[in-house]
Tab-separated table of C-alpha atoms (C1' of nucleotides) in Angstrom:
chain	number	residue	atom	x	y	z
V	137	MET	CA	93.980	66.367	-39.372
V	138	ASN	CA	94.875	62.845	-38.331
V	139	ARG	CA	92.176	60.249	-38.618
V	140	LYS	CA	89.608	62.888	-37.931
V	141	CYS	CA	86.596	61.238	-39.546
V	142	THR	CA	87.541	57.793	-38.274
V	143	HIS	CA	87.458	58.961	-34.693
V	144	CYS	CA	84.738	61.529	-35.038
V	145	GLN	CA	82.005	60.866	-32.515
V	146	ILE	CA	79.403	63.004	-34.219
V	147	LYS	CA	78.965	60.828	-37.258
V	148	SER	CA	75.760	60.945	-39.253
V	149	ASP	CA	73.724	57.743	-39.641
V	150	ALA	CA	75.010	57.642	-43.178
V	151	ALA	CA	78.661	57.994	-42.143
V	152	ARG	CA	78.222	55.126	-39.687
V	153	ALA	CA	77.592	52.894	-42.692
V	154	LEU	CA	81.053	53.591	-44.072
V	155	THR	CA	83.880	51.064	-43.791
V	156	PRO	CA	87.151	52.044	-42.076
V	157	GLU	CA	88.790	52.417	-45.493
V	158	GLU	CA	85.990	54.651	-46.705
V	159	LEU	CA	86.297	56.795	-43.598
V	160	VAL	CA	89.948	57.289	-44.383
V	161	PHE	CA	88.944	58.231	-47.920
V	162	LEU	CA	86.379	60.653	-46.484
V	163	GLU	CA	88.867	62.346	-44.186
V	164	ASP	CA	91.242	62.804	-47.071
V	165	HIS	CA	88.568	64.700	-48.952
V	166	CYS	CA	86.968	66.783	-46.297
V	167	LEU	CA	87.750	69.824	-44.290
V	168	GLU	CA	86.490	70.940	-40.934
V	169	ARG	CA	85.912	74.611	-40.265
V	170	VAL	CA	84.342	76.744	-37.565
V	171	TYR	CA	81.952	79.445	-38.710
V	172	GLY	CA	81.102	82.448	-36.588
V	173	LYS	CA	77.657	83.752	-35.777
V	174	GLY	CA	76.215	85.350	-38.890
V	175	GLU	CA	78.887	83.968	-41.170
V	176	THR	CA	77.861	82.776	-44.628
V	177	VAL	CA	78.420	79.084	-45.271
V	178	PHE	CA	77.421	79.254	-48.932
V	179	THR	CA	75.370	81.494	-51.183
V	180	GLU	CA	72.577	80.827	-53.647
V	181	GLY	CA	73.744	81.078	-57.233
V	182	LYS	CA	77.414	80.478	-56.424
V	183	ARG	CA	79.235	77.440	-57.699
V	184	SER	CA	78.796	74.368	-55.507
V	185	THR	CA	81.920	72.334	-54.841
V	186	HIS	CA	81.277	70.785	-51.430
V	187	VAL	CA	78.567	69.065	-49.498
V	188	VAL	CA	78.153	70.502	-46.026
V	189	PHE	CA	77.619	68.534	-42.833
V	190	ILE	CA	76.767	70.425	-39.651
V	191	LYS	CA	78.764	68.865	-36.842
V	192	SER	CA	77.598	71.330	-34.214
V	193	GLY	CA	75.825	74.663	-34.098
V	194	LEU	CA	72.820	75.997	-35.954
V	195	VAL	CA	72.380	77.164	-39.534
V	196	LYS	CA	69.575	78.906	-41.371
V	197	ILE	CA	68.705	77.981	-44.932
V	198	HIS	CA	67.278	80.774	-47.031
V	199	MET	CA	66.297	81.463	-50.604
V	200	GLN	CA	65.460	84.506	-52.669
V	201	GLY	CA	61.746	84.749	-53.384
V	202	PRO	CA	59.846	87.080	-55.706
V	203	ARG	CA	59.517	89.685	-52.971
V	204	TYR	CA	62.030	88.969	-50.258
V	205	GLU	CA	64.621	86.569	-48.886
V	206	GLN	CA	62.735	83.653	-47.360
V	207	VAL	CA	63.993	81.539	-44.461
V	208	LEU	CA	63.242	77.960	-45.500
V	209	LYS	CA	64.405	76.077	-42.457
V	210	ILE	CA	66.559	76.044	-39.361
V	211	ALA	CA	69.072	73.233	-39.701
V	212	PRO	CA	70.474	71.753	-36.486
V	213	ALA	CA	73.610	69.660	-35.953
V	214	GLY	CA	73.449	66.473	-37.982
V	215	SER	CA	72.041	68.087	-41.128
V	216	TYR	CA	73.463	67.741	-44.604
V	217	LEU	CA	73.253	70.834	-46.771
V	218	GLY	CA	73.879	71.341	-50.434
V	219	ILE	CA	73.380	67.748	-51.542
V	220	GLN	CA	70.602	68.981	-53.771
V	221	SER	CA	72.974	71.311	-55.591
V	222	MET	CA	75.753	68.771	-55.922
V	223	LEU	CA	74.173	66.492	-58.427
V	224	SER	CA	72.139	67.965	-61.224
V	225	LYS	CA	72.869	71.667	-60.933
V	226	GLN	CA	76.321	72.776	-59.997
V	227	THR	CA	75.242	76.013	-58.393
V	228	HIS	CA	73.719	76.346	-54.967
V	229	GLN	CA	69.972	76.646	-55.085
V	230	TYR	CA	69.737	78.223	-51.638
V	231	SER	CA	71.958	79.989	-49.129
V	232	ALA	CA	73.165	78.857	-45.717
V	233	THR	CA	74.200	81.146	-42.862
V	234	ALA	CA	75.422	80.191	-39.378
V	235	LEU	CA	73.105	81.424	-36.620
V	236	LEU	CA	75.429	80.287	-33.837
V	237	VAL	CA	79.089	79.372	-33.832
V	238	SER	CA	79.056	76.183	-35.872
V	239	THR	CA	81.530	73.457	-36.687
V	240	ILE	CA	81.047	72.371	-40.242
V	241	CYS	CA	82.543	69.649	-42.418
V	242	LEU	CA	83.031	70.514	-46.062
V	243	ILE	CA	83.088	67.350	-48.127
V	244	ASP	CA	84.305	67.466	-51.694
V	245	SER	CA	81.277	66.822	-53.929
V	246	ARG	CA	82.944	64.328	-56.245
V	247	SER	CA	84.258	62.312	-53.335
V	248	PHE	CA	80.846	62.376	-51.742
V	249	GLU	CA	79.331	61.029	-54.936
V	250	GLN	CA	82.013	58.346	-55.097
V	251	LEU	CA	81.056	57.235	-51.604
V	252	ILE	CA	77.431	56.968	-52.675
V	253	ARG	CA	78.401	54.824	-55.648
V	254	ARG	CA	80.790	52.749	-53.623
V	255	ASN	CA	78.680	51.991	-50.588
V	256	ALA	CA	75.009	51.277	-51.059
V	257	ASP	CA	74.354	51.322	-47.319
V	258	PHE	CA	75.681	54.849	-47.180
V	259	ALA	CA	73.427	55.738	-50.107
V	260	ASN	CA	70.493	54.072	-48.426
V	261	GLN	CA	70.990	56.033	-45.207
V	262	LEU	CA	71.235	59.188	-47.222
V	263	ILE	CA	67.949	58.350	-48.914
V	264	VAL	CA	66.356	57.851	-45.503
V	265	TYR	CA	67.686	61.247	-44.459
V	266	LEU	CA	66.438	62.986	-47.592
V	267	CYS	CA	63.004	61.432	-47.254
V	268	GLU	CA	62.667	62.528	-43.632
V	269	ASP	CA	63.727	65.985	-44.648
V	270	GLU	CA	61.178	66.132	-47.429
V	271	LEU	CA	58.366	64.977	-45.159
V	272	ASN	CA	59.235	67.768	-42.765
V	273	TYR	CA	58.885	70.259	-45.578
V	274	PHE	CA	55.478	68.813	-46.439
V	275	ARG	CA	54.296	69.351	-42.880
V	276	ARG	CA	55.751	72.806	-42.775
V	277	PHE	CA	54.160	73.659	-46.115
V	278	VAL	CA	50.728	72.611	-44.966
V	279	SER	CA	51.024	74.354	-41.605
V	280	GLN	CA	52.317	77.527	-43.091
V	281	SER	CA	49.517	77.736	-45.601
V	282	GLN	CA	46.670	76.908	-43.235
V	283	LYS	CA	47.587	78.395	-39.871
V	284	GLN	CA	47.486	82.008	-38.934
V	285	ILE	CA	50.371	83.877	-37.450
V	286	ASN	CA	49.898	83.039	-33.784
V	287	GLY	CA	49.722	79.346	-34.614
V	288	LYS	CA	52.844	79.506	-36.716
V	289	LEU	CA	54.702	81.407	-34.014
V	290	ALA	CA	53.617	78.804	-31.448
V	291	ASP	CA	54.939	76.072	-33.766
V	292	THR	CA	58.263	77.796	-34.064
V	293	ILE	CA	58.671	78.405	-30.340
V	294	LEU	CA	57.894	74.747	-29.664
V	295	PHE	CA	60.347	73.741	-32.390
V	296	PHE	CA	63.181	75.709	-30.786
V	297	ALA	CA	62.293	74.556	-27.276
V	298	ASN	CA	61.831	70.873	-28.180
V	299	GLU	CA	64.168	70.193	-31.054
V	300	ILE	CA	66.951	72.700	-30.759
V	301	PHE	CA	67.582	73.812	-27.192
V	302	ARG	CA	65.640	71.143	-25.269
V	303	GLN	CA	64.706	73.748	-22.715
V	304	ASP	CA	61.687	75.933	-22.090
V	305	HIS	CA	63.908	78.975	-21.864
V	306	PHE	CA	66.233	79.958	-24.692
V	307	GLU	CA	67.756	82.788	-26.658
V	308	LEU	CA	66.187	82.961	-30.091
V	309	PRO	CA	69.091	83.345	-32.519
V	310	LEU	CA	67.018	85.206	-35.103
V	311	THR	CA	66.223	88.828	-35.755
V	312	ARG	CA	62.563	89.787	-35.839
V	313	LYS	CA	62.855	90.124	-39.588
V	314	ASP	CA	64.199	86.591	-39.991
V	315	LEU	CA	61.588	85.277	-37.613
V	316	GLY	CA	59.058	87.052	-39.794
V	317	THR	CA	60.128	85.344	-42.993
V	318	LEU	CA	60.440	82.002	-41.194
V	319	LEU	CA	56.757	82.438	-40.261
V	320	CYS	CA	56.024	83.624	-43.798
V	321	THR	CA	54.971	87.047	-42.599
V	322	THR	CA	56.466	90.470	-41.938
V	323	ARG	CA	58.674	91.731	-39.143
V	324	GLU	CA	55.797	93.827	-37.784
V	325	SER	CA	53.322	90.972	-37.712
V	326	ALA	CA	55.871	88.739	-35.993
V	327	THR	CA	56.398	91.398	-33.333
V	328	ARG	CA	52.666	91.735	-32.783
V	329	ALA	CA	52.199	87.961	-32.547
V	330	ILE	CA	54.910	87.802	-29.881
V	331	LYS	CA	53.115	90.524	-27.993
V	332	GLU	CA	49.806	88.679	-28.229
V	333	LEU	CA	51.170	85.376	-26.923
V	334	SER	CA	53.009	87.342	-24.280
V	335	ASP	CA	49.831	89.187	-23.215
V	336	LEU	CA	48.041	85.839	-23.006
V	337	GLY	CA	50.698	84.705	-20.541
V	338	VAL	CA	51.717	81.823	-22.779
V	339	ILE	CA	55.300	82.972	-23.151
V	340	GLN	CA	57.545	85.537	-21.546
V	341	VAL	CA	59.773	87.505	-23.864
V	342	ASN	CA	62.533	89.986	-23.329
V	343	LYS	CA	64.408	90.980	-26.465
V	344	SER	CA	65.545	87.643	-27.868
V	345	SER	CA	65.100	85.732	-24.638
V	346	PHE	CA	62.019	83.470	-24.761
V	347	SER	CA	60.424	81.394	-21.981
V	348	ILE	CA	57.451	79.095	-22.244
V	349	LYS	CA	55.051	79.783	-19.375
V	350	ASN	CA	52.007	77.769	-20.400
V	351	ARG	CA	52.978	74.840	-22.561
V	352	LYS	CA	49.463	73.358	-22.736
V	353	LEU	CA	47.990	76.538	-24.141
V	354	LEU	CA	50.955	77.016	-26.459
V	355	GLN	CA	50.321	73.552	-27.890
V	356	THR	CA	46.646	74.325	-28.315
V	357	ILE	CA	47.450	77.507	-30.203
V	358	SER	CA	49.973	75.626	-32.320
V	359	LYS	CA	47.420	72.956	-33.160
V	360	ASN	CA	44.444	75.131	-33.924
V	361	GLY	CA	46.318	77.671	-35.946
C	254	MET	CA	53.627	39.484	-66.882
C	255	ASN	CA	56.574	38.212	-68.850
C	256	ARG	CA	59.715	40.297	-68.743
C	257	LYS	CA	57.660	43.377	-68.281
C	258	CYS	CA	60.264	45.580	-66.574
C	259	THR	CA	63.063	44.379	-68.818
C	260	HIS	CA	61.249	45.533	-71.903
C	261	CYS	CA	59.473	48.500	-70.379
C	262	GLN	CA	60.202	51.609	-72.416
C	263	ILE	CA	59.113	54.048	-69.739
C	264	LYS	CA	61.907	53.339	-67.295
C	265	SER	CA	62.922	55.920	-64.746
C	266	ASP	CA	66.501	57.194	-64.785
C	267	ALA	CA	67.031	55.086	-61.705
C	268	ALA	CA	65.668	51.917	-63.321
C	269	ARG	CA	67.987	52.449	-66.287
C	270	ALA	CA	70.862	51.919	-63.868
C	271	LEU	CA	69.700	48.395	-63.067
C	272	THR	CA	71.407	45.344	-64.534
C	273	PRO	CA	69.391	42.821	-66.581
C	274	GLU	CA	69.358	40.484	-63.572
C	275	GLU	CA	68.108	43.237	-61.299
C	276	LEU	CA	65.372	44.088	-63.780
C	277	VAL	CA	64.229	40.495	-63.650
C	278	PHE	CA	64.271	40.745	-59.858
C	279	LEU	CA	62.251	43.960	-60.087
C	280	GLU	CA	59.629	42.467	-62.354
C	281	ASP	CA	59.224	39.556	-59.988
C	282	HIS	CA	58.405	41.961	-57.193
C	283	CYS	CA	56.240	44.508	-58.865
C	284	LEU	CA	52.764	44.779	-60.160
C	285	GLU	CA	51.291	47.008	-62.812
C	286	ARG	CA	47.776	48.345	-62.432
C	287	VAL	CA	45.570	50.888	-64.138
C	288	TYR	CA	43.767	53.366	-61.909
C	289	GLY	CA	40.667	55.220	-63.017
C	290	LYS	CA	40.041	58.926	-62.756
C	291	GLY	CA	39.458	59.801	-59.131
C	292	GLU	CA	40.635	56.445	-57.839
C	293	THR	CA	42.694	56.365	-54.658
C	294	VAL	CA	46.225	55.040	-55.068
C	295	PHE	CA	47.035	55.127	-51.366
C	296	THR	CA	45.807	56.907	-48.270
C	297	GLU	CA	47.587	58.855	-45.544
C	298	GLY	CA	47.813	56.890	-42.311
C	299	LYS	CA	47.386	53.493	-43.966
C	300	ARG	CA	50.134	50.918	-43.890
C	301	SER	CA	52.709	51.350	-46.632
C	302	THR	CA	53.806	48.175	-48.399
C	303	HIS	CA	54.753	49.350	-51.864
C	304	VAL	CA	56.608	52.116	-53.594
C	305	VAL	CA	54.628	53.611	-56.432
C	306	PHE	CA	55.984	54.563	-59.847
C	307	ILE	CA	53.724	56.487	-62.220
C	308	LYS	CA	54.198	55.014	-65.665
C	309	SER	CA	51.581	57.185	-67.316
C	310	GLY	CA	48.791	59.488	-66.245
C	311	LEU	CA	48.550	62.133	-63.561
C	312	VAL	CA	48.257	61.879	-59.789
C	313	LYS	CA	47.595	64.407	-57.052
C	314	ILE	CA	49.405	64.187	-53.736
C	315	HIS	CA	47.487	65.524	-50.783
C	316	MET	CA	47.760	65.691	-47.020
C	317	GLN	CA	45.477	66.534	-44.141
C	318	GLY	CA	46.237	69.942	-42.668
C	319	PRO	CA	44.918	71.586	-39.519
C	320	ARG	CA	41.957	73.019	-41.411
C	321	TYR	CA	41.507	71.162	-44.654
C	322	GLU	CA	42.946	68.605	-47.044
C	323	GLN	CA	45.845	70.281	-48.834
C	324	VAL	CA	46.987	69.419	-52.361
C	325	LEU	CA	50.773	69.263	-52.127
C	326	LYS	CA	51.691	68.570	-55.688
C	327	ILE	CA	50.605	67.267	-59.067
C	328	ALA	CA	52.793	64.300	-59.945
C	329	PRO	CA	53.229	63.500	-63.651
C	330	ALA	CA	54.410	60.272	-65.280
C	331	GLY	CA	57.898	59.355	-64.124
C	332	SER	CA	57.308	60.217	-60.465
C	333	TYR	CA	58.041	57.946	-57.542
C	334	LEU	CA	55.561	58.165	-54.669
C	335	GLY	CA	55.688	56.745	-51.199
C	336	ILE	CA	59.454	56.320	-50.951
C	337	GLN	CA	59.351	58.634	-47.978
C	338	SER	CA	56.974	56.342	-46.144
C	339	MET	CA	58.816	53.162	-47.019
C	340	LEU	CA	61.856	53.647	-44.892
C	341	SER	CA	61.475	55.161	-41.452
C	342	LYS	CA	57.722	55.164	-40.952
C	343	GLN	CA	55.695	52.312	-42.269
C	344	THR	CA	52.536	54.297	-42.772
C	345	HIS	CA	51.855	56.652	-45.631
C	346	GLN	CA	52.453	60.253	-44.708
C	347	TYR	CA	50.298	61.601	-47.526
C	348	SER	CA	47.599	60.406	-49.902
C	349	ALA	CA	47.718	59.906	-53.669
C	350	THR	CA	44.727	60.006	-56.010
C	351	ALA	CA	44.658	59.538	-59.774
C	352	LEU	CA	43.457	62.635	-61.637
C	353	LEU	CA	43.446	60.917	-65.009
C	354	VAL	CA	43.490	57.265	-65.983
C	355	SER	CA	46.960	56.229	-64.832
C	356	THR	CA	49.158	53.207	-65.229
C	357	ILE	CA	51.022	52.604	-62.030
C	358	CYS	CA	53.718	50.162	-60.947
C	359	LEU	CA	53.529	48.954	-57.369
C	360	ILE	CA	56.947	47.846	-56.216
C	361	ASP	CA	57.287	45.823	-53.051
C	362	SER	CA	59.037	48.048	-50.488
C	363	ARG	CA	61.508	45.441	-49.253
C	364	SER	CA	62.535	44.566	-52.772
C	365	PHE	CA	62.930	48.226	-53.582
C	366	GLU	CA	65.210	48.649	-50.595
C	367	GLN	CA	67.180	45.585	-51.643
C	368	LEU	CA	67.752	47.163	-55.041
C	369	ILE	CA	69.041	50.308	-53.372
C	370	ARG	CA	71.466	48.282	-51.264
C	371	ARG	CA	72.497	46.145	-54.190
C	372	ASN	CA	73.088	48.776	-56.828
C	373	ALA	CA	74.682	52.040	-55.817
C	374	ASP	CA	74.043	53.582	-59.220
C	375	PHE	CA	70.349	52.955	-58.747
C	376	ALA	CA	70.597	54.551	-55.297
C	377	ASN	CA	72.506	57.464	-56.711
C	378	GLN	CA	69.888	58.127	-59.387
C	379	LEU	CA	67.218	57.948	-56.740
C	380	ILE	CA	69.101	60.518	-54.689
C	381	VAL	CA	69.248	62.790	-57.715
C	382	TYR	CA	65.513	62.360	-58.149
C	383	LEU	CA	64.759	63.082	-54.486
C	384	CYS	CA	66.951	66.167	-54.511
C	385	GLU	CA	65.260	67.556	-57.596
C	386	ASP	CA	61.922	66.911	-56.003
C	387	GLU	CA	62.920	68.679	-52.820
C	388	LEU	CA	64.210	71.712	-54.695
C	389	ASN	CA	60.870	71.974	-56.454
C	390	TYR	CA	59.143	72.039	-53.106
C	391	PHE	CA	61.460	74.816	-51.949
C	392	ARG	CA	60.507	76.921	-54.939
C	393	ARG	CA	56.856	76.170	-54.494
C	394	PHE	CA	57.080	76.999	-50.788
C	395	VAL	CA	58.631	80.369	-51.450
C	396	SER	CA	56.235	81.229	-54.263
C	397	GLN	CA	53.201	80.177	-52.349
C	398	SER	CA	54.153	82.270	-49.332
C	399	GLN	CA	55.098	85.418	-51.225
C	400	LYS	CA	52.821	85.621	-54.221
C	401	GLN	CA	49.204	86.576	-54.206
C	402	ILE	CA	46.461	84.526	-55.714
C	403	ASN	CA	46.625	85.749	-59.309
C	404	GLY	CA	50.353	85.062	-59.388
C	405	LYS	CA	49.906	81.580	-57.988
C	406	LEU	CA	47.131	80.826	-60.456
C	407	ALA	CA	49.332	82.040	-63.301
C	408	ASP	CA	52.103	79.716	-62.046
C	409	THR	CA	49.764	76.786	-62.007
C	410	ILE	CA	48.325	77.420	-65.464
C	411	LEU	CA	51.860	77.677	-66.856
C	412	PHE	CA	52.802	74.486	-65.020
C	413	PHE	CA	49.964	72.533	-66.605
C	414	ALA	CA	50.549	74.041	-70.045
C	415	ASN	CA	54.347	73.618	-70.014
C	416	GLU	CA	55.054	70.563	-67.915
C	417	ILE	CA	51.959	68.418	-68.120
C	418	PHE	CA	50.047	68.902	-71.349
C	419	ARG	CA	52.641	70.766	-73.455
C	420	GLN	CA	49.836	72.735	-75.041
C	421	ASP	CA	48.312	76.141	-74.499
C	422	HIS	CA	44.878	74.626	-74.394
C	423	PHE	CA	43.992	71.888	-71.929
C	424	GLU	CA	41.333	70.435	-69.670
C	425	LEU	CA	42.232	71.116	-66.056
C	426	PRO	CA	41.692	67.809	-64.239
C	427	LEU	CA	40.899	69.485	-60.898
C	428	THR	CA	37.756	70.707	-59.223
C	429	ARG	CA	37.681	74.349	-58.190
C	430	LYS	CA	38.073	73.218	-54.616
C	431	ASP	CA	41.225	71.211	-55.370
C	432	LEU	CA	42.582	74.054	-57.447
C	433	GLY	CA	41.921	76.252	-54.425
C	434	THR	CA	43.937	74.142	-52.034
C	435	LEU	CA	46.690	73.690	-54.633
C	436	LEU	CA	46.930	77.502	-54.679
C	437	CYS	CA	46.673	77.531	-50.875
C	438	THR	CA	43.423	79.444	-50.967
C	439	THR	CA	39.684	78.791	-51.045
C	440	ARG	CA	37.407	77.603	-53.807
C	441	GLU	CA	35.780	81.036	-54.023
C	442	SER	CA	39.054	82.910	-54.312
C	443	ALA	CA	40.265	80.504	-56.989
C	444	THR	CA	37.064	81.119	-58.956
C	445	ARG	CA	37.486	84.864	-58.663
C	446	ALA	CA	41.144	84.707	-59.721
C	447	ILE	CA	40.152	82.753	-62.818
C	448	LYS	CA	37.584	85.410	-63.578
C	449	GLU	CA	40.143	88.193	-63.155
C	450	LEU	CA	42.720	86.626	-65.492
C	451	SER	CA	39.891	85.867	-67.861
C	452	ASP	CA	38.651	89.482	-67.790
C	453	LEU	CA	42.196	90.669	-68.463
C	454	GLY	CA	42.181	88.531	-71.618
C	455	VAL	CA	45.140	86.484	-70.398
C	456	ILE	CA	43.294	83.210	-70.469
C	457	GLN	CA	40.017	81.898	-71.800
C	458	VAL	CA	38.093	79.560	-69.577
C	459	ASN	CA	34.999	77.493	-70.009
C	460	LYS	CA	34.258	75.112	-67.159
C	461	SER	CA	37.465	73.101	-66.883
C	462	SER	CA	38.722	73.992	-70.325
C	463	PHE	CA	41.614	76.484	-70.175
C	464	SER	CA	43.391	78.336	-72.997
C	465	ILE	CA	46.314	80.692	-72.722
C	466	LYS	CA	45.607	83.818	-74.778
C	467	ASN	CA	48.437	86.116	-73.711
C	468	ARG	CA	51.451	84.143	-72.585
C	469	LYS	CA	53.700	87.176	-72.102
C	470	LEU	CA	51.285	88.792	-69.681
C	471	LEU	CA	50.634	85.488	-67.948
C	472	GLN	CA	54.355	85.123	-67.334
C	473	THR	CA	54.555	88.656	-65.997
C	474	ILE	CA	51.723	87.979	-63.572
C	475	SER	CA	53.375	84.728	-62.537
C	476	LYS	CA	56.676	86.487	-61.926
C	477	ASN	CA	55.444	89.518	-60.041
C	478	GLY	CA	53.016	87.709	-57.825
R	169	DT	C1'	82.473	109.173	-27.911
R	170	DT	C1'	79.906	109.908	-31.960
R	171	DG	C1'	77.839	109.199	-35.804
R	172	DA	C1'	75.766	105.754	-39.055
R	173	DC	C1'	73.006	102.075	-39.685
R	174	DA	C1'	70.409	98.149	-38.443
R	175	DA	C1'	66.893	96.339	-35.483
R	176	DT	C1'	62.702	96.987	-32.932
R	177	DG	C1'	58.074	98.547	-31.246
R	178	DT	C1'	53.820	100.712	-32.248
R	179	DG	C1'	49.937	103.217	-34.361
R	180	DA	C1'	46.934	104.292	-38.414
R	181	DT	C1'	45.180	102.804	-42.611
R	182	DT	C1'	44.259	99.794	-46.333
R	183	DA	C1'	44.195	95.607	-49.303
R	184	DT	C1'	43.581	91.074	-49.849
R	185	DC	C1'	41.410	87.367	-48.973
R	186	DG	C1'	38.307	84.342	-46.058
R	187	DT	C1'	33.682	83.528	-44.537
R	188	DC	C1'	28.909	83.152	-45.134
R	189	DA	C1'	24.844	82.923	-47.806
R	190	DC	C1'	22.352	81.630	-51.629
R	191	DA	C1'	21.138	80.283	-56.493
R	192	DC	C1'	21.837	77.241	-59.902
R	193	DA	C1'	24.104	73.526	-62.661
R	194	DA	C1'	26.033	69.051	-63.005
R	195	DT	C1'	26.446	64.508	-61.508
R	196	DA	C1'	25.560	60.465	-58.975
R	197	DT	C1'	22.226	57.236	-56.818
R	198	DG	C1'	18.411	54.720	-55.847
W	76	DC	C1'	13.119	59.235	-63.578
W	77	DA	C1'	13.326	61.736	-59.348
W	78	DT	C1'	15.978	63.054	-55.751
W	79	DA	C1'	20.113	63.829	-53.310
W	80	DT	C1'	24.582	65.306	-53.464
W	81	DT	C1'	28.351	67.633	-55.107
W	82	DG	C1'	30.312	71.335	-57.742
W	83	DT	C1'	30.238	76.200	-59.156
W	84	DG	C1'	29.463	81.337	-59.476
W	85	DT	C1'	28.602	85.531	-57.147
W	86	DG	C1'	27.496	89.116	-53.803
W	87	DA	C1'	28.012	91.205	-49.143
W	88	DC	C1'	30.732	91.579	-45.233
W	89	DG	C1'	34.404	91.236	-42.044
W	90	DA	C1'	38.954	89.699	-40.335
W	91	DT	C1'	43.604	89.165	-40.759
W	92	DA	C1'	47.657	90.748	-41.867
W	93	DA	C1'	50.389	94.008	-45.140
W	94	DT	C1'	51.918	98.572	-45.738
W	95	DC	C1'	53.461	102.918	-44.339
W	96	DA	C1'	55.197	106.080	-41.057
W	97	DC	C1'	57.823	107.303	-37.242
W	98	DA	C1'	60.097	107.024	-32.671
W	99	DT	C1'	63.482	104.400	-30.088
W	100	DT	C1'	66.999	101.529	-29.068
W	101	DG	C1'	70.994	98.814	-29.925
W	102	DT	C1'	75.403	97.881	-32.393
W	103	DC	C1'	79.499	98.690	-34.755
W	104	DA	C1'	83.476	101.002	-36.200
W	105	DA	C1'	86.280	105.039	-36.686
DNA sequence: TTGACAATGTGATTATCGTCACACAATATG
DNA sequence: CATATTGTGTGACGATAATCACATTGTCAA
């Protein structure tokens, strides 16, 4: 409770732009909470009252589509969630669910907006963050629409290995169904793609445990779709 | 040249937040230019020096994918382009091409950033804009990955009729090929989808001239994919 | 432990869409 | 004006991935 934001080591680039007084203001209007694996952080359509900052852990962002619930993105530590809903709309436009035990800061929306209006450097850093985020969606959009399943699976395995776990061996914290919608395909097709890459000797898979065996070839598959 | 931004009637929400002095600053660091149909506004990979504001007209945003050039979005008047490239990267991450004769303001990137740092209300409005934009991409991402071609075509026809031309009859300013990549499909499939909706009596098409004949049914097709 | 339910693997079949090929129209270019 | 180039429609064919069906296996709670 005491001076938590001031002394927090896991500050976002934006939070680093805040003055000591503003950090005190922030810690008076935010709340830290630990979410368990599978626990809902917020739900699409529900009223939005806080902006979420992921201090540690891993969260999936998902949204109802015309046919099924779509996984939009895997958000690692350092991500802001729900900013989009804070401003114009007051309801969440997507859902967030913890994939691993995650420590999450809930920042009161109005206070967050006050910080933006008070500190232009904070706002600027936030803009940088939002722009990066949007560019990533562009790339994902293009990949997803032009690559076929094996390529998209290769992308995703490299994403988890490089960006999330920083290891060539990891436990994938997704069900086959979620992996399917993350790849914009079905559970069955995801399973078959895993089998294909496995048969090629590119990866080794046992249940949710994945290992990269041939990184070169995996990158080739990722690139050529 | 004289006091152009100050007296400009087509200000963005963000620009409305600027003080008279800041508007003078803006007009000293921006340039208005008219682009012809088909003219390139900026190109992916090239150095980014300006932020672009579309004052009037219509622009397509496109990006090279692993297999072909993908149309990401159709940007109407009031859109900001190239903010994403301004900050972290200094090269454009996507291309922009005028689809119709368009009046475009080119704002010097450094000056734009100075305005953000100077006026938190301006920054805040920009954040609202970026968030809206991102949410639209989410929706488009989900639709594009779950709907089939007729549904996506229906979406796009409704988009042009409702958001762009505000009329049930309009000239589509896209080639069949561009329409194809906007729908994340091929030229041939786009052609066939047009024929199908046409045969159903939902739309009437002659070359690039489109008319909505049965809006109810068009909406149903759009909704159910 | 025992059921209930969710998650997973796998085969058979089908639908949708991509690819290829070609004809023809429209538009640019010298 | 003639020629090249780009855009468009359409048919035939095949490939990729969706759907459906079912057998297992794993997980959770009473």
